[in-house]
GROMACS .gro file of C-alpha atoms in nm:
model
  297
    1UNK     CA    1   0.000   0.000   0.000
    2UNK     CA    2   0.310   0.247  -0.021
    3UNK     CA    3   0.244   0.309  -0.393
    4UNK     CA    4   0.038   0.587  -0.471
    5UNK     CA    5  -0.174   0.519  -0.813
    6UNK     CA    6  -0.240   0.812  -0.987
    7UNK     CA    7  -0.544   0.644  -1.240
    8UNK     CA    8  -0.773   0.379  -1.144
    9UNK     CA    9  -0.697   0.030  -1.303
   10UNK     CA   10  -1.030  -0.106  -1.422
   11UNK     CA   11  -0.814  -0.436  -1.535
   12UNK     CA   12  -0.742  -0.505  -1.180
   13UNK     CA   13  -1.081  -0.382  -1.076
   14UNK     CA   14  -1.299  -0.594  -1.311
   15UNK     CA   15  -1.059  -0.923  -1.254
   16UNK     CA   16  -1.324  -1.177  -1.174
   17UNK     CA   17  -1.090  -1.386  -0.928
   18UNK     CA   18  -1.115  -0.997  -0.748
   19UNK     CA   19  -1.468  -0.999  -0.728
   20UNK     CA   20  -1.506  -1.325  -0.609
   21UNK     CA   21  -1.247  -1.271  -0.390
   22UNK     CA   22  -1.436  -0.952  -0.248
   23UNK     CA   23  -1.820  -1.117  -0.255
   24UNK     CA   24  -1.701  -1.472  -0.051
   25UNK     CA   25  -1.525  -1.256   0.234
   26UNK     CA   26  -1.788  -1.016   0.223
   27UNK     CA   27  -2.051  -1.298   0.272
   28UNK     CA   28  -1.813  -1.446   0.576
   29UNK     CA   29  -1.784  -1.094   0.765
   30UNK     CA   30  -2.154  -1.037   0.722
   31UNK     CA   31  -2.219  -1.378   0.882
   32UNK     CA   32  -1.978  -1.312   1.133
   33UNK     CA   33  -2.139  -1.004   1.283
   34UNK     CA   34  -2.499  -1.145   1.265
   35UNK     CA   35  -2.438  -1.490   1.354
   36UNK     CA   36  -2.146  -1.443   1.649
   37UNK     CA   37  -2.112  -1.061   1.721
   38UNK     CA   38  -2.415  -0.859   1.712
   39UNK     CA   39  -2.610  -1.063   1.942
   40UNK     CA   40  -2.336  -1.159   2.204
   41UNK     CA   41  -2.267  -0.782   2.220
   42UNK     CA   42  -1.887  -0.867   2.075
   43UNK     CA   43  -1.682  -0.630   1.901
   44UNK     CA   44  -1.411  -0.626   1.590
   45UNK     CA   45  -1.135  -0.399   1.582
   46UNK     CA   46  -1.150  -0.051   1.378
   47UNK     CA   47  -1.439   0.135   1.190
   48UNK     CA   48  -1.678  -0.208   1.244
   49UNK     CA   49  -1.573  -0.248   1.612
   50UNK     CA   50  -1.684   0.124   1.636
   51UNK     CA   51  -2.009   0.073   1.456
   52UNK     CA   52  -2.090  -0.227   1.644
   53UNK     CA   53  -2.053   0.026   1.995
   54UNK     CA   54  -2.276   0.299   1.838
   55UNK     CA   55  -2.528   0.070   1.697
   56UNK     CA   56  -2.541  -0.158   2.010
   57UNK     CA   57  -2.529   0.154   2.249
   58UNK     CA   58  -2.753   0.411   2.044
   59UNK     CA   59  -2.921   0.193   1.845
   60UNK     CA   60  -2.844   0.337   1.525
   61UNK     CA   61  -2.859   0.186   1.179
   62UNK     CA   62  -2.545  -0.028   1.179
   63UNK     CA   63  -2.507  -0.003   0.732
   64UNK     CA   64  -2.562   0.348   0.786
   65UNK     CA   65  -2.233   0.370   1.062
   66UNK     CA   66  -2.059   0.122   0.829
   67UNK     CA   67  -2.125   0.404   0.578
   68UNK     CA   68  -2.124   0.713   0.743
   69UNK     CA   69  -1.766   0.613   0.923
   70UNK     CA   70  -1.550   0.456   0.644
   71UNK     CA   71  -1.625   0.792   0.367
   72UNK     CA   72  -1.362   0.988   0.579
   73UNK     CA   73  -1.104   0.699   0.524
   74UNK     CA   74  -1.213   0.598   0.196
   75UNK     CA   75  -1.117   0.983   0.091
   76UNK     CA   76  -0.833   0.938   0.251
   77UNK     CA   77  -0.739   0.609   0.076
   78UNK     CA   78  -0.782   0.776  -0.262
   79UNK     CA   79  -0.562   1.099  -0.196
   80UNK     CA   80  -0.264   0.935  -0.019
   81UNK     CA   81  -0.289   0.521  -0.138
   82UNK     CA   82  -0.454   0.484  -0.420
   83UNK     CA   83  -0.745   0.552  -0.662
   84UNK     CA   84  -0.771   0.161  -0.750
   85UNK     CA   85  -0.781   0.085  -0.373
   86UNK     CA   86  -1.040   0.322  -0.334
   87UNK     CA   87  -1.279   0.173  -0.563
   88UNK     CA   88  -1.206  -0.153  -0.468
   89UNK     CA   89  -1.278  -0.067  -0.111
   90UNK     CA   90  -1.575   0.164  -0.179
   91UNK     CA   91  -1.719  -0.155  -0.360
   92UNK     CA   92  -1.637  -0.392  -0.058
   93UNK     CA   93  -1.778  -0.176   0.214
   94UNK     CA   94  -2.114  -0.106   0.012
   95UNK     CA   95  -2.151  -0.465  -0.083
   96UNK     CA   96  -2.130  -0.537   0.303
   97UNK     CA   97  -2.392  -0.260   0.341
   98UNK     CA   98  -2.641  -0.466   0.103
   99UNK     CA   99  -2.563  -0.807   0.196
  100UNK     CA  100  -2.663  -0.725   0.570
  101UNK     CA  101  -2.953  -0.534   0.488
  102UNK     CA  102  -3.112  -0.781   0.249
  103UNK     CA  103  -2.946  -1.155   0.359
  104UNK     CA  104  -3.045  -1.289   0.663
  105UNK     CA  105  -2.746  -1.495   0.869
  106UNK     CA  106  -2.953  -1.662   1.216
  107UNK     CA  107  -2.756  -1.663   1.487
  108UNK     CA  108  -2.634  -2.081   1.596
  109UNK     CA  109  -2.507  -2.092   1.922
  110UNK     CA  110  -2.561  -1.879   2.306
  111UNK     CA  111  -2.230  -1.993   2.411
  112UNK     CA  112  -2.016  -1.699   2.482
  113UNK     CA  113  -1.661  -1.909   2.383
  114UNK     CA  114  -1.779  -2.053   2.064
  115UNK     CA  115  -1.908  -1.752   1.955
  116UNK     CA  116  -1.625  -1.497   1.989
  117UNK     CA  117  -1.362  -1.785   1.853
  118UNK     CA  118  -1.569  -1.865   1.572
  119UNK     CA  119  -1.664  -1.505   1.516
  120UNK     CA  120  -1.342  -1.417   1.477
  121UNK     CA  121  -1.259  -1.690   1.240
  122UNK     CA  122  -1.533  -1.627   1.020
  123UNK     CA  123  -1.463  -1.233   1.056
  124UNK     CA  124  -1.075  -1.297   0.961
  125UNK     CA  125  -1.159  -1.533   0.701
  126UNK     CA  126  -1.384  -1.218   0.511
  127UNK     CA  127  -1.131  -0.980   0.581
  128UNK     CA  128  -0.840  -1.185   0.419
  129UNK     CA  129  -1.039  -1.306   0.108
  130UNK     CA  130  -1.125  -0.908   0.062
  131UNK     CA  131  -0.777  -0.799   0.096
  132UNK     CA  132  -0.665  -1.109  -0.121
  133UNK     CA  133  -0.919  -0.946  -0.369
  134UNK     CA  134  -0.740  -0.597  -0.342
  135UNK     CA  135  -1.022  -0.417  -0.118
  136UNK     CA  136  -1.106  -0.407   0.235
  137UNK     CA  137  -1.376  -0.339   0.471
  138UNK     CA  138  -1.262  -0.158   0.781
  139UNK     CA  139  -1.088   0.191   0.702
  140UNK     CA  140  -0.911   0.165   1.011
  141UNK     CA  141  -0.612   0.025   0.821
  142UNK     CA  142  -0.579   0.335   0.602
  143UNK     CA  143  -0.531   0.554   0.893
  144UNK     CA  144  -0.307   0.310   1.012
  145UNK     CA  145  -0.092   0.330   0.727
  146UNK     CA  146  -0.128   0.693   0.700
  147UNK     CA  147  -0.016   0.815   1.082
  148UNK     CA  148   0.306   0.523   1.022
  149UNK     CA  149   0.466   0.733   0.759
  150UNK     CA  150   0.398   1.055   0.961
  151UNK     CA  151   0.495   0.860   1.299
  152UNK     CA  152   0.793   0.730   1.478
  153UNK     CA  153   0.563   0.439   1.596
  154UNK     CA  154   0.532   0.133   1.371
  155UNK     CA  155   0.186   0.009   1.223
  156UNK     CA  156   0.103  -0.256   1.486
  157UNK     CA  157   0.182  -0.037   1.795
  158UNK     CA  158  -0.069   0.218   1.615
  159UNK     CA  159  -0.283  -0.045   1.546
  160UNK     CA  160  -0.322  -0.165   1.895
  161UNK     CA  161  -0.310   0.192   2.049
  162UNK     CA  162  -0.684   0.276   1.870
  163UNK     CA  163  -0.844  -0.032   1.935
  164UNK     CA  164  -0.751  -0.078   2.282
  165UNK     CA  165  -0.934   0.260   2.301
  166UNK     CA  166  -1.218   0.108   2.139
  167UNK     CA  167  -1.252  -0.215   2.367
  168UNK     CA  168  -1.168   0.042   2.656
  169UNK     CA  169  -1.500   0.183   2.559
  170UNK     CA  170  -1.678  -0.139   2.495
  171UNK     CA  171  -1.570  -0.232   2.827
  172UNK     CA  172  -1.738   0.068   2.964
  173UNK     CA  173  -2.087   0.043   2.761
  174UNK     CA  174  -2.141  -0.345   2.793
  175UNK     CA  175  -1.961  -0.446   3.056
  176UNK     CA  176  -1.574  -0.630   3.101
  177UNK     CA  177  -1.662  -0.970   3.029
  178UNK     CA  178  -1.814  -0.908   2.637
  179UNK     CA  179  -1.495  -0.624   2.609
  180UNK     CA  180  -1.276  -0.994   2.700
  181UNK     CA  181  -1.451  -1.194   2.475
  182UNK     CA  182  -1.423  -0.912   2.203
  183UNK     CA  183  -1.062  -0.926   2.310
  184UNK     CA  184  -1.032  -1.298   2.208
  185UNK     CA  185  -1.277  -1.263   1.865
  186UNK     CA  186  -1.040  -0.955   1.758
  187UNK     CA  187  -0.688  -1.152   1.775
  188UNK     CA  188  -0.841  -1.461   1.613
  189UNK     CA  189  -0.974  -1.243   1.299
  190UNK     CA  190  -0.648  -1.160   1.290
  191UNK     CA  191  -0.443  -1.485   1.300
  192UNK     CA  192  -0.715  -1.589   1.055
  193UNK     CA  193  -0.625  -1.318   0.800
  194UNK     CA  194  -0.281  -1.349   0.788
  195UNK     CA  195  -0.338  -1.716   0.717
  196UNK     CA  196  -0.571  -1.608   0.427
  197UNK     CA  197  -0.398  -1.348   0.320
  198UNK     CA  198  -0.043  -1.497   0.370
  199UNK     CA  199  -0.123  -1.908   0.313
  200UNK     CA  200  -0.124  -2.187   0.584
  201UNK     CA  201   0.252  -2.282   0.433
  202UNK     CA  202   0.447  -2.035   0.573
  203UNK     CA  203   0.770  -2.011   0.334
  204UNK     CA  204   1.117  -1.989   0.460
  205UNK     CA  205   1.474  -1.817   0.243
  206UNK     CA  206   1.679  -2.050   0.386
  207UNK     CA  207   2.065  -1.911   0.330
  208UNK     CA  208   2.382  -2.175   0.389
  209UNK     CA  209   2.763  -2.063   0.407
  210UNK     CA  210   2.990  -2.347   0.384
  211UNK     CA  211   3.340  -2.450   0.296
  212UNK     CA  212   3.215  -2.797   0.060
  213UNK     CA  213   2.934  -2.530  -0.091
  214UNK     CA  214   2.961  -2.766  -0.418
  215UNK     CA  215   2.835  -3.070  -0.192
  216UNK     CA  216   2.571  -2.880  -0.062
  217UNK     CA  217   2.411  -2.736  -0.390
  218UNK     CA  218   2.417  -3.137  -0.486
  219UNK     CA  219   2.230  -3.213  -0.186
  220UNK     CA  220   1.987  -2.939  -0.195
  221UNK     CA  221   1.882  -2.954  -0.558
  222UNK     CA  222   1.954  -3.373  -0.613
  223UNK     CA  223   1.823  -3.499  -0.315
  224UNK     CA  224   1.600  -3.245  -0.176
  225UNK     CA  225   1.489  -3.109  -0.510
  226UNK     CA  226   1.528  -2.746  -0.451
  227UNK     CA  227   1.578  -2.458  -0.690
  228UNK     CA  228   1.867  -2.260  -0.554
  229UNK     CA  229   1.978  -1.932  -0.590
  230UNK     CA  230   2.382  -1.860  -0.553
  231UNK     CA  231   2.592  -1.516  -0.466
  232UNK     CA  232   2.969  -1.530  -0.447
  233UNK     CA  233   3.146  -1.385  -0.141
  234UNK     CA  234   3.363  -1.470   0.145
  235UNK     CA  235   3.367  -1.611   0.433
  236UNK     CA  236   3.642  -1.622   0.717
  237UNK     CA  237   3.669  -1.261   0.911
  238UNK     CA  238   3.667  -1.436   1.227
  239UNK     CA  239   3.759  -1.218   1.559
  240UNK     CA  240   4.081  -1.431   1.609
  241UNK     CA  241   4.165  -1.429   1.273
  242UNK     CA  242   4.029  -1.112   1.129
  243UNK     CA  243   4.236  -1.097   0.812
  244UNK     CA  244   4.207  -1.455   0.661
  245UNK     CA  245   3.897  -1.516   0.431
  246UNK     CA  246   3.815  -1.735   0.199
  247UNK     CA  247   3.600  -1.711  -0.154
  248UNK     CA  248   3.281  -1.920  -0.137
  249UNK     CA  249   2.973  -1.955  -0.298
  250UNK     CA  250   2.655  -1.837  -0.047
  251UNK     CA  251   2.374  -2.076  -0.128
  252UNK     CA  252   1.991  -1.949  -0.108
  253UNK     CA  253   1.671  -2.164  -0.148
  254UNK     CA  254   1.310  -2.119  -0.018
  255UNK     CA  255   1.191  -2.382   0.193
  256UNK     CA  256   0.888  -2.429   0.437
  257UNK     CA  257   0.903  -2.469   0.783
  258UNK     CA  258   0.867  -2.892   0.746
  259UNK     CA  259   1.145  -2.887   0.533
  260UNK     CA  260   1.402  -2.666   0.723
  261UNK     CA  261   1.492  -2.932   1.032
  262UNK     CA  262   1.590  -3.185   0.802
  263UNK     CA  263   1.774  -2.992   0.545
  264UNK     CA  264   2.018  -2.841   0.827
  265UNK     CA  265   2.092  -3.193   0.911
  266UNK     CA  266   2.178  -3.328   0.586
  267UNK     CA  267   2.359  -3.034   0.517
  268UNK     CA  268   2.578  -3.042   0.871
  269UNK     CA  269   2.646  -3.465   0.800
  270UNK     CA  270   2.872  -3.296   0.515
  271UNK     CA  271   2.981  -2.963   0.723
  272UNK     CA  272   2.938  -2.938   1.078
  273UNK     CA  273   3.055  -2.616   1.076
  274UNK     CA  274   2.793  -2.468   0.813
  275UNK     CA  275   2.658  -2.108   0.891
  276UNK     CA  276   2.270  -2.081   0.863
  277UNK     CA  277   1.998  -1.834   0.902
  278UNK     CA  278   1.678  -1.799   0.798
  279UNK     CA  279   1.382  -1.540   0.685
  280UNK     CA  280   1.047  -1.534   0.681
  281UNK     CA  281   0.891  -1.493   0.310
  282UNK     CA  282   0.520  -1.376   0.308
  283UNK     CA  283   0.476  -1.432  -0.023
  284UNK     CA  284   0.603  -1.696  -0.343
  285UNK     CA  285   0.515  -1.686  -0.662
  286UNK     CA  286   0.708  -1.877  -0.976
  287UNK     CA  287   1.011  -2.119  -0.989
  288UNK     CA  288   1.023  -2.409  -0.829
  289UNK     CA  289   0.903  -2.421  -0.493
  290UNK     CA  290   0.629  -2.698  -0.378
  291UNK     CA  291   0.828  -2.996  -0.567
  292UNK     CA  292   1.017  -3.199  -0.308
  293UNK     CA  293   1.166  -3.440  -0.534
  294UNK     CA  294   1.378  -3.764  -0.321
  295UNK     CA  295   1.317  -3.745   0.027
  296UNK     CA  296   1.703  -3.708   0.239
  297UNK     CA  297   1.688  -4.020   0.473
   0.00000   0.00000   0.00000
């Protein structure tokens, strides 16, 4: 979301894997709220957990909050992120507005537990397939993004400053124990985004510096059957020996996390003395990454 598009991008827009992206997660949040929120008094995070307070407190139209509080960030999502962004989300947040005005969702369970965990699973579920579609639903992560760039303090911290303010005030209008449960439903939407939005198979860069780096290429593309990628430097520069160094070749390859225990071992049977470290990837796309090929041992 750093990129500022000056034009909107109908292609990307009109995409139908977009729009089906958008309607599916907008079906899942609307469930969410009328199914497991709404009636347990249980809030999201952002613009919906502050609809939910005014609605539940005031009794006001909840589409019209949905509305009435997302135009401010919308705007704001078209001057400083991007046109395209702003349609998209204009498009999610209305669709949300129909679907609960003319779909009914009936609420399945009284139990307080089951309903903020699966609440919160249905909620994150909707709000990764939007994203995943290139829109969202809460305009609370525009601001976000827009006080981070003017603001030593990084996205999360920002992120949890506001809504602890809003389940500070939940806790004050319904009472502690449905601000706890909303507590609960609010981190699970969120572990349940990132998995949508991210994939259940975490990916791992895995890098290796070693003296037999031939031997361990072999081993990583033969027997493991992993694309590699390889950078030439040095190694050595060690604080007892600061000026002897040797050339080597540093060997990259994206793993996931199953794969990462036994490729260390394999590759410390041929150098126990192998430097490793590892990165988290959020996202892969092209070469050759899901084939395992011969399974080491």
């Amino acid at each position: 979301m750093h990129l500022t598009q000056n034009h909107v991008d109908w292609k990307s827009i009109l995409d139908p894997f977009s729009i089906l992206y958008i309607i599916a997660g907008v079906f899942c949040a609307a469930a969410a709220l009328e199914m497991f929120l709404l009636p347990n008094q249980f809030l999201d995070g952002g613009v919906t957990g502050m609809a939910i307070i005014v609605n539940l407190h005031y009794g006001v139209n909840i589409n019209l909050l949905l509305v009435a509080f997302n135009i401010p960030f919308l705007w704001l999502g078209w001057k400083k992120i991007g046109k395209t962004f702003a349609v998209q989300s204009t498009f999610s947040i209305f669709l949300l507005v129909l679907v609960l005005e003319f779909v009914s969702f009936t609420p399945i369970t009284n139990d307080m537990v089951l309903s903020a965990v699966f609440g919160g699973v249905l909620m994150g579920v909707g709000i990764g397939l939007i994203l995943r579609g290139g829109g969202l639903i809460d305009g609370f992560e525009v601001i976000t993004e827009f006080v981070h760039k003017n603001s030593p303090l990084s996205a999360s911290e920002i992120t949890m400053f506001f809504n602890s303010l809003i389940f500070l005030f939940a806790a004050l209008f319904f009472g502690i124990e449905p601000a706890m449960y909303s507590i609960i439903t609010y981190f699970t939407a969120i572990k349940m985004t990132d998995y949508i939005v991210d994939g259940l198979e975490e990916y791992t860069a895995l890098t290796i510096i070693s003296k037999n780096d031939e031997e361990v290429k072999k081993l990583i593309v033969k027997q493991f059957g992993k694309a590699i990628s390889v950078y030439k430097g040095e190694r050595g520069y060690l604080p007892e020996a600061f000026d002897i160094k040797y050339p080597c070749d540093i060997i990259m390859t994206v793993v996931t996390r199953l794969e990462v225990h036994r490729i260390k071992l394999a590759v410390q049977e041929i150098d126990p003395t192998a430097f490793f470290y590892l990165q988290t990837i959020k996202e892969v796309k092209g070469g050759q990454i899901k084939h395992v090929g011969k399974k080491h041992g």
